[in-house]
XYZ file of C-alpha atoms in Angstrom:
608
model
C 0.000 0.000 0.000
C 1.084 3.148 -0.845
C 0.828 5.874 1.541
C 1.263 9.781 0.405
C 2.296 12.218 3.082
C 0.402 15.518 3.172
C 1.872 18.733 1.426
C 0.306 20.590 4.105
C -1.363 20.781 7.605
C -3.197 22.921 9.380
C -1.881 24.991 12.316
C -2.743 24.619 15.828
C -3.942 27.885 16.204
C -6.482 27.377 12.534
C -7.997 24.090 13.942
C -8.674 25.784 17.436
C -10.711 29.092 15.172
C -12.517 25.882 13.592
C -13.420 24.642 16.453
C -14.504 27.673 17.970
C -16.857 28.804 15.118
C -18.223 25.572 14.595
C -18.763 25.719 18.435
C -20.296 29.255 18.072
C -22.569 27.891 14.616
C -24.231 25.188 17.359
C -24.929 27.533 20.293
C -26.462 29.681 18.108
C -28.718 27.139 16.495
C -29.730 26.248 19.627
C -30.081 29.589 20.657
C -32.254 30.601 17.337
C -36.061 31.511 18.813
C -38.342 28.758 18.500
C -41.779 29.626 16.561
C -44.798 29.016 18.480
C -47.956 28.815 16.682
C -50.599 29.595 19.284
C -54.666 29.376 19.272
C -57.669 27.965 21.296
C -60.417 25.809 20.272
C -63.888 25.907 21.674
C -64.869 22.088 21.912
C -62.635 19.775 23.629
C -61.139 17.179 21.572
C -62.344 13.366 22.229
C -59.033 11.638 21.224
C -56.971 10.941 18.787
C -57.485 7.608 16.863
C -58.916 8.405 13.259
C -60.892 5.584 12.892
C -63.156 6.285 16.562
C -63.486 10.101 15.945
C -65.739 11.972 14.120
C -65.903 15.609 15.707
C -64.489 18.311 13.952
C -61.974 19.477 16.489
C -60.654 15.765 17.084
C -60.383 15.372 13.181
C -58.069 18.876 13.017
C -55.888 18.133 15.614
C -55.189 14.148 14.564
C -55.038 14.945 10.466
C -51.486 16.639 12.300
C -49.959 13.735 13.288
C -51.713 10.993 10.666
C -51.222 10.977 6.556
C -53.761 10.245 3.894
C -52.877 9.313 0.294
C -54.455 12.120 -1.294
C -54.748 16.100 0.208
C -56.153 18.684 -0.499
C -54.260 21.534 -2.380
C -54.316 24.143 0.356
C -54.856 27.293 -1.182
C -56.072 26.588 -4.537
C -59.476 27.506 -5.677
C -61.733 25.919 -6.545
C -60.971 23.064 -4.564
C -58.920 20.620 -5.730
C -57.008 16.888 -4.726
C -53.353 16.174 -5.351
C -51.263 13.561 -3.983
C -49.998 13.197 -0.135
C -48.370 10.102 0.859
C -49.259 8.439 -2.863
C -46.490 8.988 -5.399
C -49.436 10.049 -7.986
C -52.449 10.470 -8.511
C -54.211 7.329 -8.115
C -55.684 5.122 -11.408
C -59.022 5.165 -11.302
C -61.287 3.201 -13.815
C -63.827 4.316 -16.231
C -67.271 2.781 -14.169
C -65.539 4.027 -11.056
C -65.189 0.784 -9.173
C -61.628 0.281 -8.979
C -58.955 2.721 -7.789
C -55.293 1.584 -7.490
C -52.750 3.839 -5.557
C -49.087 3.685 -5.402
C -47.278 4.690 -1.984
C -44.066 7.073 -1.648
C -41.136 5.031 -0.629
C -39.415 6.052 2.438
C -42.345 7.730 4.429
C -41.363 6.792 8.673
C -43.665 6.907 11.297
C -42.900 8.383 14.475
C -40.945 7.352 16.874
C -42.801 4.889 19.394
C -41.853 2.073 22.107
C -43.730 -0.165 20.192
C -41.001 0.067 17.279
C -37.924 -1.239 19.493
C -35.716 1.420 18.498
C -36.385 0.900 14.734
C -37.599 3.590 11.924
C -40.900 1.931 11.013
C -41.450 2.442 7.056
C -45.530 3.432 6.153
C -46.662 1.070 3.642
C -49.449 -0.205 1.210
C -50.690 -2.727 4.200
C -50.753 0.599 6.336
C -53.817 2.018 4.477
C -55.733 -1.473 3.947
C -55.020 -2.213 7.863
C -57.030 1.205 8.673
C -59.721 0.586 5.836
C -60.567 -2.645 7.426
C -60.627 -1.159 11.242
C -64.092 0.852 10.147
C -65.612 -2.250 9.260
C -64.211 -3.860 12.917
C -67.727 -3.509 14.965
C -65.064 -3.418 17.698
C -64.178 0.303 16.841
C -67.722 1.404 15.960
C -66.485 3.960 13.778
C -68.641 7.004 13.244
C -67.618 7.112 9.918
C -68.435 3.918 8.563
C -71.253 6.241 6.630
C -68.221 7.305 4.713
C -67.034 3.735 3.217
C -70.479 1.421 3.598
C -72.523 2.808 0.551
C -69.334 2.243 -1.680
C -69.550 -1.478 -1.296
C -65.864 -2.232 -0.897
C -66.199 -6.083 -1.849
C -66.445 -8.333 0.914
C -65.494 -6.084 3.964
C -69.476 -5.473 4.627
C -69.843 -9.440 4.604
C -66.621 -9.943 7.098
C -68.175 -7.326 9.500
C -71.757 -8.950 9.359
C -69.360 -12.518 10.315
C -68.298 -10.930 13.442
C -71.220 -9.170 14.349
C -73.268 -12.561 13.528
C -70.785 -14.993 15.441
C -70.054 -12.627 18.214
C -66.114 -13.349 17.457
C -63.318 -10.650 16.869
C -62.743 -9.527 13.276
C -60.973 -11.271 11.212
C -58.093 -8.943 9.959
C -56.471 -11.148 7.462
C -59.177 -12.879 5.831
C -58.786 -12.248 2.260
C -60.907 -9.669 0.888
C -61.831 -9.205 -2.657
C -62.244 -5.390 -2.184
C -58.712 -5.152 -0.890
C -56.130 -5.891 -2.966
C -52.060 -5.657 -1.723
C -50.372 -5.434 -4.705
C -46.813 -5.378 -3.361
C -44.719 -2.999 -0.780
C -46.468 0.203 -1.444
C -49.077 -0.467 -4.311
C -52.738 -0.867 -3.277
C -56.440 -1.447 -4.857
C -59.467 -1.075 -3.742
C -62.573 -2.708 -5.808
C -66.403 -1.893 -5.110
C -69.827 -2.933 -6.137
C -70.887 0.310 -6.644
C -69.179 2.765 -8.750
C -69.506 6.132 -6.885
C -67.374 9.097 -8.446
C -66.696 11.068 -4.920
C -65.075 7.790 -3.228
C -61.916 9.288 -4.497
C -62.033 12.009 -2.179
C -62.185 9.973 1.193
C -58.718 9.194 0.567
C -58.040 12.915 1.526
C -60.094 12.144 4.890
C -58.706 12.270 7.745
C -60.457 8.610 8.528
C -58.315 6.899 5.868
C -55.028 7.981 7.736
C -52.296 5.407 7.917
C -51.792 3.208 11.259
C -49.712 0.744 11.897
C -51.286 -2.378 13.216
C -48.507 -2.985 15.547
C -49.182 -0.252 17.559
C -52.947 -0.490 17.447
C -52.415 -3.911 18.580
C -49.910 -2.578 21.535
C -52.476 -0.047 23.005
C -55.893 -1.705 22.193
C -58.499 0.536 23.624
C -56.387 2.777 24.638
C -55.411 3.769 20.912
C -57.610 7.148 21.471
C -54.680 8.278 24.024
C -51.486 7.291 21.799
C -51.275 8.558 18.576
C -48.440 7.186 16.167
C -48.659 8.695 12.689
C -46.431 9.646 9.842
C -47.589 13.393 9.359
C -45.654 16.601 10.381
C -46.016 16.932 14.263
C -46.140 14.477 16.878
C -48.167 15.249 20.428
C -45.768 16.503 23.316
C -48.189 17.563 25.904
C -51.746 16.485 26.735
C -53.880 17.236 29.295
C -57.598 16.114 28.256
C -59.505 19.042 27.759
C -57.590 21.339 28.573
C -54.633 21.578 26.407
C -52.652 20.061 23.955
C -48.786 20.971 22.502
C -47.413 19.823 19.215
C -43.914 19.586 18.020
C -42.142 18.594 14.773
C -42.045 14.751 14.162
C -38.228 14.312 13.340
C -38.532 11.457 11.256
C -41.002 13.579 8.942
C -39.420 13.706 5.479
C -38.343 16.967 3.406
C -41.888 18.584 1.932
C -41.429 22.271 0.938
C -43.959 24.624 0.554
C -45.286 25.490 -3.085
C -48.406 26.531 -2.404
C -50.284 28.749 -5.548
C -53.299 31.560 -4.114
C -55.477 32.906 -6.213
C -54.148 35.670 -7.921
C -56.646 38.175 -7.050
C -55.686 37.640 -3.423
C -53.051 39.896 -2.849
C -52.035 39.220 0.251
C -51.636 35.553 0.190
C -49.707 35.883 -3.238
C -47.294 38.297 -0.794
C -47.172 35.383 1.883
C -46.847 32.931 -0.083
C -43.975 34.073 -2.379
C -41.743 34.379 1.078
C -42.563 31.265 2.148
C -42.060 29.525 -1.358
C -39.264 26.792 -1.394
C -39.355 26.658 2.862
C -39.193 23.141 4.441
C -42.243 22.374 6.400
C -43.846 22.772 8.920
C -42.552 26.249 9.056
C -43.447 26.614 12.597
C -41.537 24.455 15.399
C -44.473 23.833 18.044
C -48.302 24.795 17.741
C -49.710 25.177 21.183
C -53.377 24.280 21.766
C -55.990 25.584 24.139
C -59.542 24.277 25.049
C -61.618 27.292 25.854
C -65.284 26.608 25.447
C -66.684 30.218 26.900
C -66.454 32.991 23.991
C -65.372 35.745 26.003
C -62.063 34.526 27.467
C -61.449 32.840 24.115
C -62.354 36.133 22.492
C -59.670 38.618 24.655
C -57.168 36.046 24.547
C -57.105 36.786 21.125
C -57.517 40.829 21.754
C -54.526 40.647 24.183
C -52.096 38.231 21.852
C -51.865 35.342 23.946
C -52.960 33.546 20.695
C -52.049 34.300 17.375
C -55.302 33.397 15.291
C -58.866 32.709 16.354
C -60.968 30.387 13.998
C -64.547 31.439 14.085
C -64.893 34.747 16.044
C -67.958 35.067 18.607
C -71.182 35.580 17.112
C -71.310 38.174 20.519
C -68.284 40.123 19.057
C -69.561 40.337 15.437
C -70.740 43.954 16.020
C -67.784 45.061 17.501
C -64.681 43.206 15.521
C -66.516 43.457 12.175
C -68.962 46.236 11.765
C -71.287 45.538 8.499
C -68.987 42.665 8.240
C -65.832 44.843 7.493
C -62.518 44.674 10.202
C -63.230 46.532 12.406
C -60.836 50.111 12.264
C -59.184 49.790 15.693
C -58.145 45.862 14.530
C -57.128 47.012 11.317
C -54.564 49.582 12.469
C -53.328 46.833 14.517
C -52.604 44.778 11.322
C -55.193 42.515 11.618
C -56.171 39.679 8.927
C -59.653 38.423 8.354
C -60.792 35.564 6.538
C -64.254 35.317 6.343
C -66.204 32.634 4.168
C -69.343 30.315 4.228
C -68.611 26.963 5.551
C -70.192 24.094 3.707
C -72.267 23.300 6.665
C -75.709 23.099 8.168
C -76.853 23.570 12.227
C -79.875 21.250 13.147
C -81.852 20.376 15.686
C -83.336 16.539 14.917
C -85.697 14.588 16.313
C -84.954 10.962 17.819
C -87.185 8.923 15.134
C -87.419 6.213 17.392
C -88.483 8.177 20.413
C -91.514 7.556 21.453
C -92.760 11.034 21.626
C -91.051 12.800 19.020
C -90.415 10.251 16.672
C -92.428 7.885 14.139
C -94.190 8.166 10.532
C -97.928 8.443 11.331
C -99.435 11.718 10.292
C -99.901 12.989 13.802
C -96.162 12.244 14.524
C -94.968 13.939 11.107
C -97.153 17.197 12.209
C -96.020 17.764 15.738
C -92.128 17.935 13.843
C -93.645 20.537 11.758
C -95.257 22.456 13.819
C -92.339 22.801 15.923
C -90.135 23.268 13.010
C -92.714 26.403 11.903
C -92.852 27.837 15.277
C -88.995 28.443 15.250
C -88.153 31.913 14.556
C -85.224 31.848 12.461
C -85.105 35.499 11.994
C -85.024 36.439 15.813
C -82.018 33.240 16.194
C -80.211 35.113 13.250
C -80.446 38.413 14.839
C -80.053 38.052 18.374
C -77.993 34.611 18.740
C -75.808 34.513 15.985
C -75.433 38.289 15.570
C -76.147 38.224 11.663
C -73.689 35.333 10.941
C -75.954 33.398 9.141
C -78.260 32.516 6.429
C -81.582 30.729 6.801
C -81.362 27.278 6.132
C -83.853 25.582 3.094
C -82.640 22.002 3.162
C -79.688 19.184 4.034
C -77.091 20.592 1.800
C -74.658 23.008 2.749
C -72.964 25.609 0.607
C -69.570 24.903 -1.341
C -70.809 21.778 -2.073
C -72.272 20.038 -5.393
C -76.083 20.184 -4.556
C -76.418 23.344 -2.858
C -79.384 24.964 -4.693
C -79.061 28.760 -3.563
C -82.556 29.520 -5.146
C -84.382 26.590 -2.896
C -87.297 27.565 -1.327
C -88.861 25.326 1.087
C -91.313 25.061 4.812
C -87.633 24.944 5.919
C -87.115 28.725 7.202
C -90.706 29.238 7.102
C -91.819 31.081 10.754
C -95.815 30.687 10.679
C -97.291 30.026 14.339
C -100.718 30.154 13.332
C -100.407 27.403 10.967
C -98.202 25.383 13.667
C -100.520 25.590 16.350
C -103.109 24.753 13.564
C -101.795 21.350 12.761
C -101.065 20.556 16.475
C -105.341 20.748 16.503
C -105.633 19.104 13.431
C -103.752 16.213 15.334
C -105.135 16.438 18.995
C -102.010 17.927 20.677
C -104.205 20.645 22.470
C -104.505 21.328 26.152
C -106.815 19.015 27.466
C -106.390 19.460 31.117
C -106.729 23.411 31.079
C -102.978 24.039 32.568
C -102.214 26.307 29.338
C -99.939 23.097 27.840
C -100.727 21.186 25.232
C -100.595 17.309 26.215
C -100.277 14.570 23.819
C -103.511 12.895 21.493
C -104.538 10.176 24.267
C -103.977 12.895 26.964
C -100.852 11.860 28.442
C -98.447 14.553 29.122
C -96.391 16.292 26.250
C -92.682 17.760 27.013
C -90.160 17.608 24.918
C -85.903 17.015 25.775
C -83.483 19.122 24.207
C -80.170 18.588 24.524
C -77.747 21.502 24.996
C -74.302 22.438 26.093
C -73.027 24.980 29.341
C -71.485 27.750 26.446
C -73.004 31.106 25.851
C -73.902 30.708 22.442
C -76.223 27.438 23.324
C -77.583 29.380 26.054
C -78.819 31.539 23.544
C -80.234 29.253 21.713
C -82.135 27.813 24.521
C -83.310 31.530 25.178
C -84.721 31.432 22.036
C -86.468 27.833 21.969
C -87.912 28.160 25.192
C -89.589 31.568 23.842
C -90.858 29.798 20.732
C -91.599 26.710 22.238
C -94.030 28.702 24.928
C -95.910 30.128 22.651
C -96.961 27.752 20.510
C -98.134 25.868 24.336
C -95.732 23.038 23.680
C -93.515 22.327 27.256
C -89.791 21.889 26.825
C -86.984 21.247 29.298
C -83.289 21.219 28.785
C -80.723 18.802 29.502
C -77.177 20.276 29.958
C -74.048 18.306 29.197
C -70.680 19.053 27.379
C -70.663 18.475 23.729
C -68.726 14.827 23.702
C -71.212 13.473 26.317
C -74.031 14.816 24.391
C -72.799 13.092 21.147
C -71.768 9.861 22.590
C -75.191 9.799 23.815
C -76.806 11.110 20.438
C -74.799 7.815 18.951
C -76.052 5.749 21.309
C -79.755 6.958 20.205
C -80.366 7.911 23.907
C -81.380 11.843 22.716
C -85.256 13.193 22.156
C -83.913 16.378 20.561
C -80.787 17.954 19.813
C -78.688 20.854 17.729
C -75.584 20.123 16.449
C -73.489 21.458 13.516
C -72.392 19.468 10.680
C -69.408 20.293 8.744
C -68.517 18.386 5.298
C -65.953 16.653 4.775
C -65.855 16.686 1.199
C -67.050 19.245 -1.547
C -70.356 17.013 -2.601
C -73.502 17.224 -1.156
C -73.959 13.281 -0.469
C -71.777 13.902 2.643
C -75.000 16.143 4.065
C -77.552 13.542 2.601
C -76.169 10.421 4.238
C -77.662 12.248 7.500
C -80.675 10.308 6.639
C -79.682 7.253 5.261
C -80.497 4.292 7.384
C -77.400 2.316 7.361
C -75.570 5.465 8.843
C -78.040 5.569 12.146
C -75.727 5.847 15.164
C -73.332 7.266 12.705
C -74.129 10.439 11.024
C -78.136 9.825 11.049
C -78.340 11.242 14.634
C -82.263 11.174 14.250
C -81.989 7.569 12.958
C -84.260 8.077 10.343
C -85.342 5.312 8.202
C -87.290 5.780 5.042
C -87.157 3.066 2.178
C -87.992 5.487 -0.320
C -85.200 7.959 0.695
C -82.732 5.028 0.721
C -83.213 4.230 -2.720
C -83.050 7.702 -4.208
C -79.799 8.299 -2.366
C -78.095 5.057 -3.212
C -79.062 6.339 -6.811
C -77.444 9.589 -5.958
C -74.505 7.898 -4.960
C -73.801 6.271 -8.656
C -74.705 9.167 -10.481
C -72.050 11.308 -11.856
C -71.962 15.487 -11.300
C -74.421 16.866 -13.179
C -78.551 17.791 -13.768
C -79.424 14.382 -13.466
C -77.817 14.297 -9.756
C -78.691 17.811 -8.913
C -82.663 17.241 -9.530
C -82.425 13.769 -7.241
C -80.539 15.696 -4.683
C -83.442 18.322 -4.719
C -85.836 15.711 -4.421
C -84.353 13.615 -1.382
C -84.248 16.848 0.533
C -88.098 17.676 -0.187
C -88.388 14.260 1.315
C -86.274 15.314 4.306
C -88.562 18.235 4.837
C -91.445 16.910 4.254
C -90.953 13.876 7.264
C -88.725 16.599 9.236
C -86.381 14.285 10.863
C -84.215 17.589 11.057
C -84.649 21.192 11.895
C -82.171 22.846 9.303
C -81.971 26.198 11.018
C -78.770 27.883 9.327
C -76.133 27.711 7.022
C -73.280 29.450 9.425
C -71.407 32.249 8.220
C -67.505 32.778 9.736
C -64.972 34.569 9.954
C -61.400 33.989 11.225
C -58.920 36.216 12.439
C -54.768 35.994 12.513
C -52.584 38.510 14.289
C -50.353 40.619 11.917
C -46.994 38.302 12.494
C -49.377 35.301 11.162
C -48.261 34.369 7.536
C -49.594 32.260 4.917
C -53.528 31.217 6.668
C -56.405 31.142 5.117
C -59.457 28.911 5.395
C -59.669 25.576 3.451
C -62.920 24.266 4.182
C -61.535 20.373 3.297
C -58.054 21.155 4.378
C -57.854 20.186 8.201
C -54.349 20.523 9.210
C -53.509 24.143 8.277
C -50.369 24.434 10.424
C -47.957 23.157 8.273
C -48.485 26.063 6.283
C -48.242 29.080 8.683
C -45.397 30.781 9.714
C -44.530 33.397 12.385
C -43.012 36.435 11.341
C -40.690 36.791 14.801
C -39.483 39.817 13.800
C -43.429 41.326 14.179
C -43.940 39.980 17.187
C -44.592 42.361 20.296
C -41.414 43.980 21.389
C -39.744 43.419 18.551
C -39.158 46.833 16.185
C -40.422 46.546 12.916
C-alpha cells in the first residue's frame, strides 16, 4: 500500500478558530427563537385515533400527526385533490369501481416504544389495515357512513361474520375489495361505482396506522397517537390543552403553495414562504376554551395568534357591516371570512316515542315545531347576523347546494303550527295552558344543549318559541362529547348540532338520513325506504342535472318527514394577528399548520 504524506497541515492555532466557530454555529442554532404557533379551540377534543373520531376538532388536531394518500391543495381555488403520501395520482377506472394507488417510498412513522428502536417504514398494508378497522364492529367507527354505501367487496360481509358470530374480526381474511399489490401499491374494488369515493382518501379517517401499535395499546389507541404526518403530540392534558412539536422522522416537503391571484395578500405570503421546508413553525400550542369571552380577549390581548370562528357576541364590535373593524385594522389585523359548507340542526330521535315515528300525527307535531322556530329572531339576536336561513340538508360549497331553494324549511308561521297541532289532537286538554299529547298523556319535549353562551342563547330562544306555541320543553345540559356519545347511542329526544362536510359534494349532508348510517351520522336515525333508494341512486350518479334534480328531491323528502330542523347555514370569519403568515381557510383542508409561519421579527417587542 502506498501511503502519500500531506503537502500541508493545518496549524494549531487554525484548527482551534474551527473549532470555535463551529462551536459558536451550534450555540447559536440552539439559541435561534423557536416559533410558536398559538390558538384555542372551543370544543374539547375526544381523542386521537382516526378511525373512533368523528368531531371536527378531534379530526383537526389528529389529520397533524396521521397521513392520507391524497390532500387537499391548500390554497387553490376551486378546490382541488393532489397527492400526499401516494407517489401520484391514483388510477381510477372508467365505471368508477376500482382505484389503485401507489405509496411514496421512504415515508417513517414516528418514533414509538412499540417500534424497538427501529424507523418503522408506512406502507401499502398501512392504508388497507385502517380501511378494514371501520368495518371492525369493535371500533364502531362514526364514519363507517363514509365507506359502507361504496360497497368495498367483501369487507361489509366480514363485519356482518363478526357481528353474527359474536367473534373478533378477522383482519387477514382475504378480501376481494382489498387488494395488496406489493410494498407500497394498493387497490381497492367496489360494487358500486360512486365518483366522490376518491375524495375519502383525503379524509382524515383513511389515515395510515400501523397495526402494531394499534395492537400494543388496544383501547387505549384514542390516548397514543403514532402517525407519519408533520407533528407528533408533546403535551396532553384532556380538555384542557394540547402541545405539538415537529415529528423528526417527517421527510423533506417544501412549501409550493399557488393563491389565487386576485388575493393579494396571500400571493405576498406565499412568495416568502415559497421553497421553505415544512412545517414552518416548530411547536403549535393548543388551548380548550369553550366560553367565547375569554377565548375572544385572549385573542384581543395576543396570547394567541389566530382565532378560527370569532364570537357571534363580538360580530358587532370586531366586524362592523362585516368589514374589520378600524381599531383591529390599524393593529394589522387579517380576516378571513367565508361560508362553511355546513348546516346547524336540531333533529328529532325517530325512534323516540314522543317525538319520533311516521304516522301523520307524529310527522305534524315535527312541523309544527319546526314552523314555530323563529329563524329570523335566532339570526339576529344569537348569531349576531352570521348566518343565512337554512332551506334544506345541503350546505354551501358543495355540489347540490341549490341557492334559489325555497322550502317550509325557514318558514316562521305560528298560526299554521298551532293549527296542525289541533288538526292532530295535541291541544290542552287538562286546562294548565300546555298542550298534552292525542290520548292525553303529558307532552314535554328534551333538548339537549351544552353549558357555552352561544347554546344558552339558543335555549333563550327555543324556550320563547316553544311557549308560545303551548308546547312544554326542558333542557338537559351536558358538554358536547357526552351529548354526542349519547346522540350515537340513540339515547337523545332532541338535539342541535353542527355538521361540517368533509368533502365538496352534497352526499356527505344527505347520508344524515340514510339508514345504514343511524348511530353514525343519522343522529335522528331516520329510516325511510324510499329515501334510501333515491340516495343510493345519488350515490352512482355522476356530477351533473341528473344528480342535482335527485338531490333536490331527497331533501323535499327530508322536509317533508322533518327528521331535522335545518336552522342555518353558518357564516364565519377567522382572524390571525399581523406576524401570522400564509392562513387562510380551506374548508376540506384540516391541518392548516404546516403552512403558517410566524413572522418573529413582528412579534410584540420586537421593532419593525
Amino acid at each position: 500500500m502506498l501511503f502519500v504524506k500531506p503537502r500541508w497541515r493545518l496549524p494549531c492555532a487554525a484548527i482551534a478558530l474551527i473549532a470555535l466557530l463551529a462551536g459558536l454555529v451550534q450555540t447559536a442554532q440552539a439559541d435561534e427563537p423557536r416559533k410558536v404557533l398559538r390558538y384555542a379551540i372551543r370544543v374539547a377534543e375526544s381523542g386521537f385515533d382516526p378511525v373512533q373520531i368523528n368531531d371536527l376538532y378531534s379530526r383537526i388536531v389528529t389529520s397533524g400527526m396521521f397521513e392520507t394518500p391524497l390532500q387537499y391543495d391548500y390554497l387553490a381555488r376551486p378546490y382541488r385533490l393532489k397527492p400526499g403520501t401516494a407517489a401520484a395520482m391514483p388510477e381510477v377506472s372508467g365505471d368508477f369501481k376500482t382505484l389503485s394507488f401507489r405509496i411514496k417510498p421512504g415515508i417513517y412513522f414516528s418514533d414509538d416504544p412499540v417500534f424497538q428502536g427501529k424507523k418503522r417504514e408506512l406502507t401499502a398494508a398501512d392504508y388497507l389495515y385502517t380501511i378494514r378497522r371501520h368495518f371492525d364492529p369493535r371500533w364502531k367507527s362514526p364514519t363507517l357512513f363514509a365507506l359502507e354505501p361504496a360497497g368495498i367487496l367483501g369487507l361489509s360481509e366480514l363485519r356482518q361474520e363478526a357481528l353474527k358470530n359474536k367473534k373478533p374480526f378477522d383482519y387477514d381474511k382475504p378480501v376481494e375489495g382489498l387488494q395488496l399489490l406489493d410494498r407500497y401499491s394498493f387497490r381497492i374494488r367496489t360494487k358500486v361505482g360512486n365518483p366522490r369515493l376518491i375524495y375519502q382518501f383525503a379524509d382524515p379517517l383513511m389515515a395510515g396506522m400501523a397495526r402494531e401499535v394499534v395492537e400494543h395499546y388496544g383501547d387505549k389507541i384514542m390516548e397514543h397517537p403514532v402517525g407519519t404526518g408533520p407533528w407528533v403530540l408533546k403535551e396532553w392534558r384532556r380538555s384542557s390543552r394540547m402541545v405539538f412539536e415537529k415529528n423528526p422522522n417527517y421527510r423533506e416537503v417544501l412549501y409550493d403553495e399557488q393563491p389565487p391571484a386576485a388575493d393579494a395578500r396571500l400571493v405576498e405570503q406565499a412568495a416568502r414562504l415559497k421553497g421553505r421546508r415544512m412545517p414552518l413553525v416548530d411547536r403549535v400550542e393548543i388551548s380548550v376554551i369553550n366560553e367565547n369571552q375569554p377565548r375572544w380577549l385572549s385573542f384581543l390581548g395576543g396570547e394567541v395568534d389566530m382565532i378560527d370562528e370569532v364570537p357571534y357576541e363580538f360580530a358587532s364590535t370586531a366586524m362592523p357591516h362585516n368589514q374589520l373593524a378600524p381599531n383591529l385594522a390599524r393593529r394589522g389585523i387579517q380576516m378571513i371570512r367565508y361560508a362553511r359548507a355546513d348546516i346547524y340542526v336540531s333533529y328529532f330521535g325517530m325512534e323516540h316515542p314522543v317525538v319520533g315515528g311516521y304516522t301523520a300525527d307524529k310527522v305534524a307535531l315535527r312541523r309544527a315545531i319546526s314552523l314555530g322556530v323563529d329563524l329570523d329572531q335566532e339570526i339576529k339576536l344569537a348569531r349576531k347576523g352570521q348566518a343565512i336561513p337554512g332551506q334544506g340538508m345541503v350546505g354551501p360549497n358543495t355540489f347540490g347546494y341549490d341557492a334559489s331553494l325555497k322550502t317550509e324549511m325557514s318558514e316562521f308561521n305560528r298560526a299554521r303550527a298551532k293549527a296542525l297541532l289541533d288538526m292532530h289532537g295535541y291541544v290542552d286538554k287538562d286546562g294548565d295552558g300546555w298542550r298534552e299529547q292525542p290520548d292525553g298523556s303529558p307532552l314535554v319535549l328534551e333538548y339537549a344543549t351544552q353549558p357555552d353562551g352561544q347554546s344558552r342563547a339558543l335555549v333563550e330562544l327555543w324556550q320563547k318559541n316553544m311557549d308560545a306555541l303551548g308546547l312544554r320543553i326542558k333542557f338537559t345540559i351536558a358538554q358536547w362529547p357526552e351529548n354526542q356519545k349519547a346522540s350515537r347511542a340513540g339515547k337523545l329526544m332532541m338535539w342541535g348540532l353542527g355538521w361540517s362536510a368533509s368533502i365538496p359534494d352534497g352526499e356527505d349532508f344527505l347520508g344524515m338520513g340514510y339508514s345504514r348510517n343511524a348511530g353514525q351520522s343519522n343522529h335522528a336515525r331516520f329510516k325511510l325506504p324510499a329515501y334510501d333508494k333515491l340516495f343510493e341512486h345519488i350515490a352512482e350518479l355522476p356530477d351533473g342535472p341528473e344528480r342535482q334534480a335527485a338531490m333536490r328531491e331527497a331533501q323535499r323528502l327530508l322536509v317533508a318527514y322533518m327528521p331535522y330542523k335545518v336552522h342555518v347555514h353558518r357564516i364565519f370569519t377567522d382572524m390571525a394577528q399581523p406576524w401570522v403568515l400564509g392562513y387562510n381557510r380551506n374548508l376540506f383542508v384540516r391541518n392548516f399548520w404546516q403552512y403558517v409561519d410566524i413572522d418573529l421579527n413582528r412579534l410584540p417587542g420586537k421593532d419593525s
